[in-house]
Short mmCIF file of C-alpha atoms in Angstrom, two decimals:
data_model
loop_
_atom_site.label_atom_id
_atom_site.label_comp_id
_atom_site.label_asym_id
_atom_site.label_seq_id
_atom_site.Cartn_x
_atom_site.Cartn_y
_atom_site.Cartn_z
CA UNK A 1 16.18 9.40 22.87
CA UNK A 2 19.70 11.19 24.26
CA UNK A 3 20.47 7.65 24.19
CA UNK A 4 20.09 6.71 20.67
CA UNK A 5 21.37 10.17 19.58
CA UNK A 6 25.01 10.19 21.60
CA UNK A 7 25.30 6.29 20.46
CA UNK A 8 24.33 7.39 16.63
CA UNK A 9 26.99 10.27 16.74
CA UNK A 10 24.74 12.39 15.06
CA UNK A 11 24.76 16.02 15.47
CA UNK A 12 21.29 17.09 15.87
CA UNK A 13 22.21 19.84 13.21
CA UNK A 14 22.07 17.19 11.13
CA UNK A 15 18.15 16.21 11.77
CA UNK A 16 15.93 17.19 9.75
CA UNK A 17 13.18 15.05 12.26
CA UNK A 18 13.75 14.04 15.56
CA UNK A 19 10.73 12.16 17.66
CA UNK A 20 11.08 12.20 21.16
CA UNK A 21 8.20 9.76 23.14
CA UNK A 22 5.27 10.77 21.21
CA UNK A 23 2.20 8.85 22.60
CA UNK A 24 -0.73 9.37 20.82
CA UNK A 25 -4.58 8.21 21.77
CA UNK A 26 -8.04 7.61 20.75
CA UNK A 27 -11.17 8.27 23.07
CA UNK A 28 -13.84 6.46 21.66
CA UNK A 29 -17.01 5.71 23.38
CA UNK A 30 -16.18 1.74 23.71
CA UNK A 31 -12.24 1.79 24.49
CA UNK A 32 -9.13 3.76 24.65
CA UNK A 33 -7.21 2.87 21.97
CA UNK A 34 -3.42 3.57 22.60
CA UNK A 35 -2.17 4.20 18.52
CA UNK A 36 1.45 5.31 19.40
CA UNK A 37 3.47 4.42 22.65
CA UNK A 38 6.33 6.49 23.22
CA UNK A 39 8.27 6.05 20.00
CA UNK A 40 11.76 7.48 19.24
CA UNK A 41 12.58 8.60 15.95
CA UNK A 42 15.59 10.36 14.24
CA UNK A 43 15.80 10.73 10.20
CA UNK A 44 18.81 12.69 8.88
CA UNK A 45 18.92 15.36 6.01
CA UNK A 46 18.80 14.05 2.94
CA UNK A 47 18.02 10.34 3.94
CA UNK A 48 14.89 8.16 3.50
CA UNK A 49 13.71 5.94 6.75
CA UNK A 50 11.14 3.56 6.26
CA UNK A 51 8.54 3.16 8.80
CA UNK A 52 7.46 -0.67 8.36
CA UNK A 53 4.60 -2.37 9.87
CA UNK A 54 1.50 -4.10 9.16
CA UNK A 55 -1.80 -2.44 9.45
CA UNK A 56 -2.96 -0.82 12.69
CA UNK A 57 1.02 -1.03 13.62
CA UNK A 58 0.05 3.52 14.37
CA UNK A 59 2.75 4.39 11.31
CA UNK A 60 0.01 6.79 9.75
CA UNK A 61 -0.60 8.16 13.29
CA UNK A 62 2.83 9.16 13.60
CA UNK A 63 2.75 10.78 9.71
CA UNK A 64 -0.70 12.59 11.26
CA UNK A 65 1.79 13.38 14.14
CA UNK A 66 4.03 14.74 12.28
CA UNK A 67 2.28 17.35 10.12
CA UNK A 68 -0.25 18.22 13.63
CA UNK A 69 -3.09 16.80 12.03
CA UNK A 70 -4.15 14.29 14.61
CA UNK A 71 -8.20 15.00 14.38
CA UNK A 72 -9.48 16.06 18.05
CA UNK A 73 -11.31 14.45 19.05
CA UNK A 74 -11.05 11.62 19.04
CA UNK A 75 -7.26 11.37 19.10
CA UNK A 76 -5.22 13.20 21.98
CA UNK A 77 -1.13 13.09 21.54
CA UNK A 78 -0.48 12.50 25.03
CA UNK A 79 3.53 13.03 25.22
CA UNK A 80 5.96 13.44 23.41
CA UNK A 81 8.06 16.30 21.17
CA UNK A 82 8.65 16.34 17.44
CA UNK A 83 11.41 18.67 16.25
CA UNK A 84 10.81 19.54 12.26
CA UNK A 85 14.34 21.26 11.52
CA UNK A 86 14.62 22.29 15.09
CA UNK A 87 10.55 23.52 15.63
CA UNK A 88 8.63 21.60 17.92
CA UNK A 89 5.68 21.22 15.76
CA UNK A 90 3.25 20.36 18.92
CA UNK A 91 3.85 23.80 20.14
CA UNK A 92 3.12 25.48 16.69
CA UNK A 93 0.20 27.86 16.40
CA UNK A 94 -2.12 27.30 13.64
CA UNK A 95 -0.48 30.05 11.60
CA UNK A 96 3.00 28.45 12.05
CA UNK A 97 1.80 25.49 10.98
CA UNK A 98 0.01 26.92 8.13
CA UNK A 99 3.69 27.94 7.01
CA UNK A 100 5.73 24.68 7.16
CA UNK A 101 2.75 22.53 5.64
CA UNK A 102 3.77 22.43 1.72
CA UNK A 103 6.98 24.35 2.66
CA UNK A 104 8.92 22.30 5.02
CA UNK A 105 7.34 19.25 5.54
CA UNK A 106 4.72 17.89 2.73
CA UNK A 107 2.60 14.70 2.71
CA UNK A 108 1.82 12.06 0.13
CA UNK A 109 -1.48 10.12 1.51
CA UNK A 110 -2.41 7.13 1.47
CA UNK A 111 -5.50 6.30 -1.74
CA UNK A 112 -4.29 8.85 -4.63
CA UNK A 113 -7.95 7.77 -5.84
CA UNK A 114 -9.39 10.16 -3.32
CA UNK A 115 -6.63 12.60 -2.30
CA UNK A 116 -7.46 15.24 -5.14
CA UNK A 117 -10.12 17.40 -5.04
CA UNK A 118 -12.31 16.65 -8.35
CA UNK A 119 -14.18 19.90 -8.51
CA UNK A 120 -10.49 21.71 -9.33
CA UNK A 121 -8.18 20.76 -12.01
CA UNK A 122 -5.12 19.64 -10.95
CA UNK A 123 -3.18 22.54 -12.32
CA UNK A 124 -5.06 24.67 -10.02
CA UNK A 125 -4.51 22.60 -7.18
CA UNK A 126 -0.96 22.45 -7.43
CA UNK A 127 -0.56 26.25 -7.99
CA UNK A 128 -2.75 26.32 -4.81
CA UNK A 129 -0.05 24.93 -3.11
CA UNK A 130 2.36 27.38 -4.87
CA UNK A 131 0.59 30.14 -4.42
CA UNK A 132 0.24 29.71 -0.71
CA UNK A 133 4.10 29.70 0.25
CA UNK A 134 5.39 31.62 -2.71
CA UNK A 135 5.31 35.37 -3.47
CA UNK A 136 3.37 35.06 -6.99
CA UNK A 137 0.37 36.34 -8.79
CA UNK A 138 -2.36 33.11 -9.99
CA UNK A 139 -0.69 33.56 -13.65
CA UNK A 140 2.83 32.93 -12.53
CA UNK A 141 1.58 29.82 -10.20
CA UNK A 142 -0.01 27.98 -12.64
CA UNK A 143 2.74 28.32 -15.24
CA UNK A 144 4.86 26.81 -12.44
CA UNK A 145 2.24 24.00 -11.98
CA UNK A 146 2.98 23.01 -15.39
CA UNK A 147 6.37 22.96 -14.88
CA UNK A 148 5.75 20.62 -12.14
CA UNK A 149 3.67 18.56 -13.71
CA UNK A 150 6.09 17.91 -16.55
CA UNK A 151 8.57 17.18 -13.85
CA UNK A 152 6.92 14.16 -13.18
CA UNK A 153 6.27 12.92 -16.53
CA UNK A 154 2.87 14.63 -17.24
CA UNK A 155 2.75 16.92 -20.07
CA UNK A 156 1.81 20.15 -18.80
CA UNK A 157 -1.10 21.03 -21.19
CA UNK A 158 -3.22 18.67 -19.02
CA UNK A 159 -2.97 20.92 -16.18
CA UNK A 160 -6.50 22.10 -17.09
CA UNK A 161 -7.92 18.76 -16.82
CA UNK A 162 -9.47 16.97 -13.87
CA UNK A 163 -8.45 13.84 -11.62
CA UNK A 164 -10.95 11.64 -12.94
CA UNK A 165 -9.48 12.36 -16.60
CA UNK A 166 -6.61 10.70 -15.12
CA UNK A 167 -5.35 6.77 -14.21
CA UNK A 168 -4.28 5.99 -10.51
CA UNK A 169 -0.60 5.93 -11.80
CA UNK A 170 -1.09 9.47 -12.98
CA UNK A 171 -3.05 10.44 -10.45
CA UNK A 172 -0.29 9.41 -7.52
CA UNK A 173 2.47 11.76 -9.86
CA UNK A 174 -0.07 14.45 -9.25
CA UNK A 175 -0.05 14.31 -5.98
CA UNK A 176 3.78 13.95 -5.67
CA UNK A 177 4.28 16.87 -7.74
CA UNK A 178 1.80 19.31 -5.59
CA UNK A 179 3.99 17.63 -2.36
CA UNK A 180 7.14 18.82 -4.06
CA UNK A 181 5.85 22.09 -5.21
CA UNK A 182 7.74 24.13 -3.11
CA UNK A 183 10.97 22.50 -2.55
CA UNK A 184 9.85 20.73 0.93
CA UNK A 185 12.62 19.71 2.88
CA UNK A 186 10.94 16.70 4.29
CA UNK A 187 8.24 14.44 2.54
CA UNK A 188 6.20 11.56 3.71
CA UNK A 189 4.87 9.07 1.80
CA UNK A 190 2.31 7.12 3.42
CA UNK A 191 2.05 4.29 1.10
CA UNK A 192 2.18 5.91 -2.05
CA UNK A 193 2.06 2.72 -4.05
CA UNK A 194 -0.28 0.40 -2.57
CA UNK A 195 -3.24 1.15 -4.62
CA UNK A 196 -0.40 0.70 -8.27
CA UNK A 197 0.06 -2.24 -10.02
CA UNK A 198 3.59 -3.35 -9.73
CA UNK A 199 4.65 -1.76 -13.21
CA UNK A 200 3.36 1.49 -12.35
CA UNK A 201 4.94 1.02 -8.49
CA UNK A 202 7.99 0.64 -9.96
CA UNK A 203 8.14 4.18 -12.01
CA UNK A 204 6.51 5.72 -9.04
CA UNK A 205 9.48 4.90 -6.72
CA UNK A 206 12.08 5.48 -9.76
CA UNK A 207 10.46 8.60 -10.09
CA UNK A 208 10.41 9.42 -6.41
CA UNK A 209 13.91 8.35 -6.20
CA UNK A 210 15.15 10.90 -8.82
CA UNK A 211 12.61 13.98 -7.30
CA UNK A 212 14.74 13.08 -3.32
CA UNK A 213 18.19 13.28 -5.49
CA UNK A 214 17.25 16.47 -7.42
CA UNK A 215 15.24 18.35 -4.39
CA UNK A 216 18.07 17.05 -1.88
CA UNK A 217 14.72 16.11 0.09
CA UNK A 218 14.76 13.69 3.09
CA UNK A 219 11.53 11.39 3.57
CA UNK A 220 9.69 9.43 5.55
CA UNK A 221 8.58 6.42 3.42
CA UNK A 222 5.59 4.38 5.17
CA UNK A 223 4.84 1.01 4.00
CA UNK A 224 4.48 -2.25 4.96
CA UNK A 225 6.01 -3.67 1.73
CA UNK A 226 9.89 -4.80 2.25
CA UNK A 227 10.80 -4.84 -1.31
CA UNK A 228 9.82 -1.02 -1.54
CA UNK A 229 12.21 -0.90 1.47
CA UNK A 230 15.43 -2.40 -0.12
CA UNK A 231 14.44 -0.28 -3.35
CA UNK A 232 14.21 3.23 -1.79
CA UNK A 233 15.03 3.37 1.98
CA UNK A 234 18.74 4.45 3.58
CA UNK A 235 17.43 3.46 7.52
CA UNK A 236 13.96 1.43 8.81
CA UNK A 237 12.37 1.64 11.72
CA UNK A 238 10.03 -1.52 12.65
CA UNK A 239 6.64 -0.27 14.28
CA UNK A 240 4.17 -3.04 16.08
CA UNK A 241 1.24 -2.15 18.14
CA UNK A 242 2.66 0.99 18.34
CA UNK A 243 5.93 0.65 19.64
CA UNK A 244 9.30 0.49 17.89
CA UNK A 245 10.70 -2.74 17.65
CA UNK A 246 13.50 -2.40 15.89
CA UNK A 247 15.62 0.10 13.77
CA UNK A 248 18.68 0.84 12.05
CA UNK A 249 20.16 1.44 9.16
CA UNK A 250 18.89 -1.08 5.91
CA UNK A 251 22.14 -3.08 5.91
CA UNK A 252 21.26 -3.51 9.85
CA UNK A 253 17.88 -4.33 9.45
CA UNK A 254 18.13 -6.27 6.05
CA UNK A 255 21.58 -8.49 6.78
CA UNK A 256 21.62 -8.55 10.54
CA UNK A 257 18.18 -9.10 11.66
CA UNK A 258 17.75 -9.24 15.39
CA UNK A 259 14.28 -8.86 16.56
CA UNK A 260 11.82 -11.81 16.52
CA UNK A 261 8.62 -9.90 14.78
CA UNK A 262 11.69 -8.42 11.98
CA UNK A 263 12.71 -12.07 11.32
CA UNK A 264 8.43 -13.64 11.31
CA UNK A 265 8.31 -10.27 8.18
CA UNK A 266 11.75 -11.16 6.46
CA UNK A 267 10.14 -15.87 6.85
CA UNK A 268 6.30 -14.63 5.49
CA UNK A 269 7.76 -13.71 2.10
CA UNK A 270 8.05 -16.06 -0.72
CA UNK A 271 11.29 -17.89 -1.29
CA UNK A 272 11.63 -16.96 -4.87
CA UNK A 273 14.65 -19.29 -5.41
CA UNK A 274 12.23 -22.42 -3.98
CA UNK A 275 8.56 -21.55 -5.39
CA UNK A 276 7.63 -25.07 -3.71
CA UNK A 277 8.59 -23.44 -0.49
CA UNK A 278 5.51 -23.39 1.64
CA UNK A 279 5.22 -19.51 3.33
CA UNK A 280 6.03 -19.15 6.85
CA UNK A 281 3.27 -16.69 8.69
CA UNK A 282 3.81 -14.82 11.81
CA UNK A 283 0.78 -16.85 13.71
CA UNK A 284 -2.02 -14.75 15.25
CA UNK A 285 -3.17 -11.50 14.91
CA UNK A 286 -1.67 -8.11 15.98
CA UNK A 287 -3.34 -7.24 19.54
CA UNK A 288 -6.29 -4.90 20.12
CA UNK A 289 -4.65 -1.60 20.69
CA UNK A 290 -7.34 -0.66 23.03
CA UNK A 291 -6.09 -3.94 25.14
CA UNK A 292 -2.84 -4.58 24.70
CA UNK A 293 -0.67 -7.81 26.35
CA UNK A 294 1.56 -7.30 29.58
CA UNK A 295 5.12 -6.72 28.58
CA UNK A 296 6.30 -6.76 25.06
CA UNK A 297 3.42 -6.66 22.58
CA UNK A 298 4.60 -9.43 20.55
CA UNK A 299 4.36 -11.84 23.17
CA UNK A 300 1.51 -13.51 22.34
CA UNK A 301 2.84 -14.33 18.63
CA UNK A 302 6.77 -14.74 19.35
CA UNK A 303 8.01 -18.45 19.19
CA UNK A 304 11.03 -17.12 21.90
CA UNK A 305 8.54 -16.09 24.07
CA UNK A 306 9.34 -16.64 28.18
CA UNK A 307 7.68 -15.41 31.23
CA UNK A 308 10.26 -12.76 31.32
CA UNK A 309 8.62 -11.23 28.49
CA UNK A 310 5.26 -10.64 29.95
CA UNK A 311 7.05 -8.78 33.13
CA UNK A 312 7.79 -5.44 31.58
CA UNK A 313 7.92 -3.42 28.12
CA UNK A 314 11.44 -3.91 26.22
CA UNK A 315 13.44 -0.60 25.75
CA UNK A 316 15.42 0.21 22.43
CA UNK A 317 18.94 -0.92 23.44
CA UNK A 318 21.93 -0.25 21.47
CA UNK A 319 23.61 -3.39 19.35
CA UNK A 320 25.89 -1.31 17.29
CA UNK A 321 26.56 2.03 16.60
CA UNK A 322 22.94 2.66 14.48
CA UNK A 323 21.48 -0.92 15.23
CA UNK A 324 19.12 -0.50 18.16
CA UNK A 325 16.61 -3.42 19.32
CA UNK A 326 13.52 -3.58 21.84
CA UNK A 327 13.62 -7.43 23.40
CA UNK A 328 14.28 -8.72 26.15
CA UNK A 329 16.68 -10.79 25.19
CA UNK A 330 19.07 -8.44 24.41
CA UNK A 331 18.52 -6.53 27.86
CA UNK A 332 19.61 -9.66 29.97
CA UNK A 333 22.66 -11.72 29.13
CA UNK A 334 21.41 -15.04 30.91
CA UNK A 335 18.09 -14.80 28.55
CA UNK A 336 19.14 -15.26 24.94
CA UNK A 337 16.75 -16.67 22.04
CA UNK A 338 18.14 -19.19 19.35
CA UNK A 339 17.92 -17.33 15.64
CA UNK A 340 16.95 -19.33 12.71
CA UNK A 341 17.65 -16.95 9.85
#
């Protein structure tokens, strides 16, 4: 992690997140399942990373990580430090973390379907939020709920009305707004449009895009979609079986792609200039976490794969001044792959 800071030139001053070899597992009664191995992750003020991956990749585990929600049992973060703004959150008492939840760092999940409570309307369960971190009476907090509300496109008189009075697009604005409530400096977004259709998706990120601009918040966007990348994300960070195979800035990632599981995502999408192109999928499935291959994870999938591979894990090494890579051939100068894109 010194590593990729000194090569970055980044004052850590100018962090707003710093991830330093957080391991995280699950004890289950069949298998240890190993979620997160060790990752390293930096995100600037002001900046959006996206944390890419398919499913089971461990990006939600790190969000969990992130905020100290990891349930235990059955998940245990073996290692690692996370520094929100300088705090190490893993060493935060429950008050402390009481205090930065909804105030420092908030958090978009996953299924907006499900992520409000429907016994409350949503006016009251933004000015929950508000009311929490900020020194007002119940009055003043749910006048400022409406404000919110209106904020991200939702009149405000419907602050007394219920989730299931409103439609998933709706319902995801509602949730964004009670994130933003109090000014957070960092949010994450753990796939906040996967359950939209793609005209809603696309006013959900506009809309996202202005809230980052006017809050000056940094976030961490989590998807596995690569157009929702290009659209909203400054840096990316490429997450497989729990490990981080590749990261950079998007001009790195996007126009100078280097890792073999990066290049399999960037040859499964369509070829929307050739619509009789036939699709080009990464063969076999993502390995069992609880039994992961010898060496680099993506062994057992990678077309470049040699014996070296299986011989030890790959460590993030440097190819420019923000473009770092985890293979091995870039750690040995006598064992270089042929690229195709």
């Amino acid at each position: 992690m010194d590593e990729i800071l000194e090569n970055k030139k980044v004052n850590p001053e100018e962090n707003i997140l710093e991830i330093r070899n957080l391991a995280v597992e699950y004890h289950t009664d069949d298998a240890l399942v190993k979620a997160v191995n060790g990752i390293d992750i930096v995100l600037r003020k002001q900046r959006t990373l996206g944390l890419v991956g398919e499913t089971g990749a461990g990006k939600t585990t790190t969000a969990l990580a992130i905020m100290n929600l990891i349930p235990d049992p059955p998940g245990v973060i073996t290692s690692g430090t996370i520094l929100l703004d300088g705090e190490d959150v893993l060493k935060m008492k429950p008050k402390d973390l009481e205090r930065i939840r909804g105030r420092k760092v908030s958090m978009i999940f996953q299924d907006p379907m499900t992520a409000l409570n429907p016994v409350f309307t949503v006016g009251e369960q933004i000015a929950s939020a508000i009311a929490l971190h900020e020194d007002v009476n119940k009055r003043e907090a749910f006048d400022r709920a409406k404000e919110m509300l209106e904020v991200v496109g939702i009149p405000g008189e419907r602050a007394g009305e219920y989730a299931h009075q409103f439609s998933g697009g709706m319902k995801q604005r509602v949730v964004i707004a009670i994130a933003l409530a109090c000014n957070s400096s960092l949010l994450i977004a753990d796939e906040p449009t996967t359950a939209l259709d793609v005209t809603i998706q696309a006013q959900v990120l506009e809309l996202m895009n202005k809230l980052k601009q006017k809050y000056n918040t940094s976030m961490l966007l989590i998807t596995h979609d690569l157009g929702v990348v290009a659209e909203v994300c400054d840096d990316v960070c490429i997450m497989y079986a729990g490990y981080i195979m590749e990261q950079g800035t998007l001009e790195d990632v996007f126009e100078n792609t280097m890792h073999p599981y990066t290049e399999g995502l960037f040859n499964s999408l369509p070829d929307m200039e050739n619509r009789q192109a036939e699709l080009k999928p990464i063969p076999g499935l993502m390995p069992d976490p609880s039994n992961l291959p010898p060496g680099c994870p993506f062994t057992t999938r990678c077309s470049y794969a040699a014996d070296k591979c299986t011989e030890s894990i790959p460590q993030l090494k440097r190819i420019s001044e923000t473009h770092f890579v985890a293979c091995k051939a870039y750690e040995d100068v006598n064992f270089q792959i042929a690229r195709n894109r």
